[in-house]
Coordinates of C-alpha atoms and ligand atoms in Angstrom, one line a residue:
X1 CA -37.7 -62.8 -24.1
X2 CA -34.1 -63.7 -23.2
X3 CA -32.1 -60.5 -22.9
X4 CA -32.5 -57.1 -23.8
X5 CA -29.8 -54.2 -23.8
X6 CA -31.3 -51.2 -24.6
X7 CA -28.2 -49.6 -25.5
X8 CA -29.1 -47.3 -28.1
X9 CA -27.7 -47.8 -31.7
X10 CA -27.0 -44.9 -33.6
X11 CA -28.4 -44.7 -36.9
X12 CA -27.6 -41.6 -39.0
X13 CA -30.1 -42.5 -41.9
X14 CA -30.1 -39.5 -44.8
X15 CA -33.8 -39.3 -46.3
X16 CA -34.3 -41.1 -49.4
X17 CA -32.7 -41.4 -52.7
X18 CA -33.2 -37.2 -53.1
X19 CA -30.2 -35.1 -51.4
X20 CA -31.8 -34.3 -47.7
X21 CA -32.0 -30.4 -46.3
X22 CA -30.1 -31.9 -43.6
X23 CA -29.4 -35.6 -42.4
X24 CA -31.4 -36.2 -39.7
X25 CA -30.8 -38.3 -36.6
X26 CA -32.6 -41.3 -36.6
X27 CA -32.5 -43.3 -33.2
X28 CA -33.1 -46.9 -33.7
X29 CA -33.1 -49.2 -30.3
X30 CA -31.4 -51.8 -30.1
X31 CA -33.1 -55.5 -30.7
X32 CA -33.3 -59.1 -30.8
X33 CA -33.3 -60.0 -34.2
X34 CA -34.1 -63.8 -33.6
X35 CA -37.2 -62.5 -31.3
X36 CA -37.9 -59.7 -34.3
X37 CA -38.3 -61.9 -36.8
X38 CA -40.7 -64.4 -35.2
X39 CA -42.8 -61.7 -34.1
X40 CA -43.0 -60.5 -38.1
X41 CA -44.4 -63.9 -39.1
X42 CA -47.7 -62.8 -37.8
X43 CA -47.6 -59.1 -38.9
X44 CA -46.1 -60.5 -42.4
X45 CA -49.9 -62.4 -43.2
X46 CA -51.3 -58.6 -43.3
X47 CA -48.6 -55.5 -43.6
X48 CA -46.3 -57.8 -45.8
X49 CA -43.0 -59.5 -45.5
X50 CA -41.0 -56.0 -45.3
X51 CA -43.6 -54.4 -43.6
X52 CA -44.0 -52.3 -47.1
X53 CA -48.2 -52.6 -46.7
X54 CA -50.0 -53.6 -49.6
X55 CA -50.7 -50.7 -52.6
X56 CA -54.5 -50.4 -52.0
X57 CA -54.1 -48.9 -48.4
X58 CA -56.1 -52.0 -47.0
X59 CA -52.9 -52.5 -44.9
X60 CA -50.4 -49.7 -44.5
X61 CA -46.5 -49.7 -44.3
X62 CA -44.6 -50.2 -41.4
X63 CA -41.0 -50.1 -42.4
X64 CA -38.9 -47.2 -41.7
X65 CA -41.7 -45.8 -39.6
X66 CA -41.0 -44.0 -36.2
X67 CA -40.8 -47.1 -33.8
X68 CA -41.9 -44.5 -31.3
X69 CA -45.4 -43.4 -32.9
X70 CA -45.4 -47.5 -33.9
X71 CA -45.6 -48.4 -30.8
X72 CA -47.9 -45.8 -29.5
X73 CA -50.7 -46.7 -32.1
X74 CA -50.2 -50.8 -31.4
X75 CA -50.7 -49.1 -27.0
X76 CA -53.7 -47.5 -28.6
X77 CA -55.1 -50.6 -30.3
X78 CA -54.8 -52.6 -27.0
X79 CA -56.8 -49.6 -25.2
X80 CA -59.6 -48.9 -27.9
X81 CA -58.4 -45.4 -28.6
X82 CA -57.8 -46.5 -31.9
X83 CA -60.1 -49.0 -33.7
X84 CA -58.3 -51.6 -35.7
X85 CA -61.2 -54.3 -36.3
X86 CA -58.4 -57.0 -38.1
X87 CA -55.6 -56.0 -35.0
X88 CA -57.9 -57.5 -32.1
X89 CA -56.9 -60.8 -32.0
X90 CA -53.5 -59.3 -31.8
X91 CA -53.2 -56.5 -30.0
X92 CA -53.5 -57.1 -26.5
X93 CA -50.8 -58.0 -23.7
X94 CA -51.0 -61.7 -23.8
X95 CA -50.2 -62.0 -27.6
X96 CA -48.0 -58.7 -27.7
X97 CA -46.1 -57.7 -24.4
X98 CA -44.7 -54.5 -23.9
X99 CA -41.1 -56.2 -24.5
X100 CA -42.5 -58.4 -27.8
X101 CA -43.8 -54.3 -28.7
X102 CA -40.0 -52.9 -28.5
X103 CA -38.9 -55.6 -30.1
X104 CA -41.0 -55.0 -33.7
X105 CA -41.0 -51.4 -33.5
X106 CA -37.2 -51.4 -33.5
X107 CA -37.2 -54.2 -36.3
X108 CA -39.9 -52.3 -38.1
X109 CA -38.3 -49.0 -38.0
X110 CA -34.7 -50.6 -39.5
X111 CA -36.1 -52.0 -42.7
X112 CA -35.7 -49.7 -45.6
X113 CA -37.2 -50.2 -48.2
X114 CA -35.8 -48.6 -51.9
X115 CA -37.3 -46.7 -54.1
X116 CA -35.8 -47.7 -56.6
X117 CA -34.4 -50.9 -58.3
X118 CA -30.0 -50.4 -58.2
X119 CA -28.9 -49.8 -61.6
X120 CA -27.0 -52.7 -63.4
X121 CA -23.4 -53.2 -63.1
X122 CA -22.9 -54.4 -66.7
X123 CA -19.3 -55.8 -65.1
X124 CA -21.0 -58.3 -63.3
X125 CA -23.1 -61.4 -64.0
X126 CA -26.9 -61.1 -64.1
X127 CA -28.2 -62.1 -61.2
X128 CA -32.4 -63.4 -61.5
X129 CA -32.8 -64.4 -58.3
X130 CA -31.3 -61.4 -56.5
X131 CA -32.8 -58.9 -58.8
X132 CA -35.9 -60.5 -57.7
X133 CA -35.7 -60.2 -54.0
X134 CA -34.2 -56.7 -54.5
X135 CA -37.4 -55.9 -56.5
X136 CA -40.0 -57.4 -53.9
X137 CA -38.8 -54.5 -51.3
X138 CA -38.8 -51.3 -53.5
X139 CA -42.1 -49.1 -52.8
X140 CA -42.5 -46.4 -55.0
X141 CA -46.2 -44.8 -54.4
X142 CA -48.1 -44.4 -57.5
X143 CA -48.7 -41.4 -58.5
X144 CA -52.1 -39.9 -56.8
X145 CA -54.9 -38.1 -58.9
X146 CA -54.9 -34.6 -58.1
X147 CA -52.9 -31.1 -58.5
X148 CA -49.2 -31.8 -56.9
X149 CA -49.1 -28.1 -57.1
X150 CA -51.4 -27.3 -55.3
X151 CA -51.4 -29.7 -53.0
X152 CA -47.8 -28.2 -52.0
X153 CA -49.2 -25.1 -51.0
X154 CA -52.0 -26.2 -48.9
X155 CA -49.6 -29.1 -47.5
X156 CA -46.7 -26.7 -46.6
X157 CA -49.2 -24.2 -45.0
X158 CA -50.4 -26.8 -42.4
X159 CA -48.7 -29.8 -42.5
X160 CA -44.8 -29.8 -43.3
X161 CA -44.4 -28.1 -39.6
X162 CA -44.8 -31.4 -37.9
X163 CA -44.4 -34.1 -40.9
X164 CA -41.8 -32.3 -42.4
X165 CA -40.9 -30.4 -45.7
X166 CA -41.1 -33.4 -47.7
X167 CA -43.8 -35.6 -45.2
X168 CA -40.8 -37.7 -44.1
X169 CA -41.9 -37.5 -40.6
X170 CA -40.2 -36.2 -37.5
X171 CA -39.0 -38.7 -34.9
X172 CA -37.9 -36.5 -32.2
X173 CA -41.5 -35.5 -32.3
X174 CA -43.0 -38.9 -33.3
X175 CA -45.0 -38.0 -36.1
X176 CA -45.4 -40.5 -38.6
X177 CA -43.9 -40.4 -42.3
X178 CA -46.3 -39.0 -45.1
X179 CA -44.2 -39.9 -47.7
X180 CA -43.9 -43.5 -48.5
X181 CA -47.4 -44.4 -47.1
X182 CA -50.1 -45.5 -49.3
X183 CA -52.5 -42.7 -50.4
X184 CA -55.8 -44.5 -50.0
X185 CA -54.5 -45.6 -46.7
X186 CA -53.9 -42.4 -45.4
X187 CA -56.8 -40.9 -47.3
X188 CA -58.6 -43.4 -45.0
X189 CA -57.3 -42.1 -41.9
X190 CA -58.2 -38.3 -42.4
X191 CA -61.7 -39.4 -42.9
X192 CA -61.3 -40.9 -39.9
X193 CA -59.9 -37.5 -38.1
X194 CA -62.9 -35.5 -39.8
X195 CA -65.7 -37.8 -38.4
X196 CA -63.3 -37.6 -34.9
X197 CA -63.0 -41.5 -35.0
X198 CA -59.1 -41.0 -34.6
X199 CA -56.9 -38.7 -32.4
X200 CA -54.8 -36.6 -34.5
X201 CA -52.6 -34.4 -32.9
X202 CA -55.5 -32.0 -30.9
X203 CA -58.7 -33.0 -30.7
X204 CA -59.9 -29.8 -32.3
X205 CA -57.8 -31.5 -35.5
X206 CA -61.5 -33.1 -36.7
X207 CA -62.7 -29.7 -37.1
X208 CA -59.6 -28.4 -38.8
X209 CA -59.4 -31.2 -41.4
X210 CA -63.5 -31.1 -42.1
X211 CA -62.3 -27.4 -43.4
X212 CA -60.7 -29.3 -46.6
X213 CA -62.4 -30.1 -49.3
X214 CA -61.9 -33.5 -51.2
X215 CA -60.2 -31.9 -53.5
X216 CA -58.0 -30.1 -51.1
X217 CA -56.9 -33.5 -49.4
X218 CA -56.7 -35.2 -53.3
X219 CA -54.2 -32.4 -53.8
X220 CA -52.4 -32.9 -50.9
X221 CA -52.1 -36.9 -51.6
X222 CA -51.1 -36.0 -55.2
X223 CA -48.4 -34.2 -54.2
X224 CA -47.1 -36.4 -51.1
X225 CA -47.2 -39.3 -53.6
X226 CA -44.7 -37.5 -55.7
X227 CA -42.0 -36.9 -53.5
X228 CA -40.9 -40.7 -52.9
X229 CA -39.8 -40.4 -57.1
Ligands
HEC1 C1 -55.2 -59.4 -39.8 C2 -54.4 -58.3 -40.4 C3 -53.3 -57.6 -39.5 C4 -52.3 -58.2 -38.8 C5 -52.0 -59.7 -38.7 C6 -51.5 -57.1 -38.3 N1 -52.1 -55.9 -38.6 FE1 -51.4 -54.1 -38.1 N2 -52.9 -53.2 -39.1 C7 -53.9 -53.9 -39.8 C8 -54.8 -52.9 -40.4 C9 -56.0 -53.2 -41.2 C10 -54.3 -51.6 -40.1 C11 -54.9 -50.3 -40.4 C12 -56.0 -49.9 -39.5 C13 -56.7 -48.6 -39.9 O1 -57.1 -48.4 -41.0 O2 -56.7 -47.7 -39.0 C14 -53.1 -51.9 -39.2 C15 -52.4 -50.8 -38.7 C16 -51.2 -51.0 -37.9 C17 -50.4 -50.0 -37.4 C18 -50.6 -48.5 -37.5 C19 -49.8 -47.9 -38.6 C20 -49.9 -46.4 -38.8 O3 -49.3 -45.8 -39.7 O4 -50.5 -45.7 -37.9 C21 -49.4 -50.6 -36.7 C22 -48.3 -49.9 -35.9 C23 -49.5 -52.0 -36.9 N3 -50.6 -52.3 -37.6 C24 -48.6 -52.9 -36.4 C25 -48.8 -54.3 -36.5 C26 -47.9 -55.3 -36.0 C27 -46.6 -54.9 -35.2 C28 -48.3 -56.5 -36.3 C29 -47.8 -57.9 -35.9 C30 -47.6 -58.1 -34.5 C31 -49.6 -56.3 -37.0 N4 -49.8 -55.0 -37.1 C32 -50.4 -57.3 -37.5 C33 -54.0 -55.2 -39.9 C34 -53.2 -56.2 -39.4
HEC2 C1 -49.1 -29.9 -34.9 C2 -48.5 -31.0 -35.6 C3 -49.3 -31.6 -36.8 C4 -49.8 -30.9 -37.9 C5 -49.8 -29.4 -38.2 C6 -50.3 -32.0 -38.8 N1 -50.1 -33.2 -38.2 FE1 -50.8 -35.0 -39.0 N2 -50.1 -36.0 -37.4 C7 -49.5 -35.4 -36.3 C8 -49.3 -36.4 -35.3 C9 -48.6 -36.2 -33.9 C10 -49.8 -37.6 -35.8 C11 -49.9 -39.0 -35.1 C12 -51.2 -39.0 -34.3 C13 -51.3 -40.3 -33.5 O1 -50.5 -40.7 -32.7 O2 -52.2 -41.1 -33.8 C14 -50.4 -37.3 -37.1 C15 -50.9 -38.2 -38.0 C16 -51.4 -38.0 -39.2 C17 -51.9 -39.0 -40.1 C18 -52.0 -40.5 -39.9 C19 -50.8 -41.1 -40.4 C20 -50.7 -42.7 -40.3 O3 -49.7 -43.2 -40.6 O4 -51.7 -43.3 -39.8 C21 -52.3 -38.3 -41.3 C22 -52.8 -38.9 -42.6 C23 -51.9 -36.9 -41.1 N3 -51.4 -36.7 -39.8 C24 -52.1 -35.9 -42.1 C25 -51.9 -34.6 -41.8 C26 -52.2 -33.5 -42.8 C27 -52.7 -33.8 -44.2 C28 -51.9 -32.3 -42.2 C29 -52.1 -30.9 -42.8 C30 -53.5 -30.6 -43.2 C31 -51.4 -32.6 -40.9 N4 -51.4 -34.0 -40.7 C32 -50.9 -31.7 -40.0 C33 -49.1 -34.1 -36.2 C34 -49.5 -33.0 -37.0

């Protein structure tokens, strides 16, 4: 690593395409974007060129995710708190110092990714090729089987306190984005919680989530996977 200010860029990013209750303060670090993007080549083979994940939930998204809690699941990879089977090779301190860590969460956490291809401007000439690349970064999560509605009752009864109203995260308390994720990678992560083979936020958490049903959790998912529209 060459230099590193960490002078703190500002970034006042509103939520999404929908008008946000409020615009949040998003607090992005600064980084080397030369460093970044050499880093990315490895995460790229598996979490994708953006860092959008890929739709089956084998890989999730990284992009516009909290570089804080980023970075705290890559220290809990190099510990073992977290098993990633496919991370080991990379996630210890040879291959990813603490610097080389700052420097991807930051990058990570500053690529936002539409939801939408931009309308046309019919006053200007088509463009293929930058219609293309615009369409390999928008991520809009397929709709989940399930009852939205009730999903948004269980979900705002114990969840929308800490990920939000809309599961767009909090990042000044570094819990991770809902919305946006892949469902069947996070349904695979709250199976993980209710057989206690990751921390959530307690560890009483595995014995909270084993209290919903499939159903409940396909509810929740169906609804989450409706608010990135
Ligand atoms: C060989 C494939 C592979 C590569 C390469 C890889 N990852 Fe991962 N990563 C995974 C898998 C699989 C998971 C999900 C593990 C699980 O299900 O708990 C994951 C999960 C993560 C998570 C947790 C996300 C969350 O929402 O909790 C972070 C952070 C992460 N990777 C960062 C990185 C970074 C940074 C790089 C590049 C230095 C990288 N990964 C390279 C396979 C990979
Ligand atoms: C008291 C706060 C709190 C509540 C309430 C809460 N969560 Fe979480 N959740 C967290 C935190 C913090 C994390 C990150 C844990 C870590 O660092 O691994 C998390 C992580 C997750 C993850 C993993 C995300 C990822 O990207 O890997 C899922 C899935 C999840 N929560 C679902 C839920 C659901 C569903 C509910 C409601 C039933 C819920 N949470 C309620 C705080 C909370």
């Amino acid at each position: 690593m060459k230099h590193h200010h960490w002078l703190f860029a500002l970034l006042v990013a509103a939520w999404g395409a929908t008008t946000p209750a409020r615009a949040e303060k998003r607090e992005i670090p600064d980084f080397d974007r030369y460093d970044a993007e050499d880093i990315m080549d490895v995460c790229a083979g598996c979490h994708g060129e953006f860092g959008q994940g890929t739709p089956d939930g084998e890989y999730p998204r990284l992009a516009g995710q909290d570089p804080v809690y980023l970075a705290r699941q890559i220290e809990a990879f190099k510990s073992r708190k977290r098993i990633n089977i496919p991370m080991i090779p990379y996630a210890n301190d040879r291959e990813l110092p603490p610097e080389d860590v700052q420097t991807i969460t930051a990058y990570l956490a500053s690529i936002q990714l539409p939801r939408h291809l931009s309308p046309l401007d019919p006053n200007k000439p088509f463009d293929a090729l930058a219609r293309l690349e615009e369409s390999k970064k928008v991520l809009n999560i397929p709709h989940y089987p399930g009852d939205p509605a009730r999903g948004a009752r269980l979900y705002h009864r114990e969840c929308a306190s800490c990920h939000g109203r809309q599961g767009e995260g909090n990042w000044e308390k570094h819990v991770p984005m809902l919305t946006g994720q892949h469902s069947r990678y996070l349904l695979r992560q709250i199976e993980k919680i209710r057989k206690g083979e990751r921390f959530h936020d307690s560890p009483d958490d595995a014995e909270l989530f084993r209290e919903y049903s499939d159903q409940d959790i396909a509810d929740i998912l169906a609804w989450l996977s409706r608010q990135d529209d």
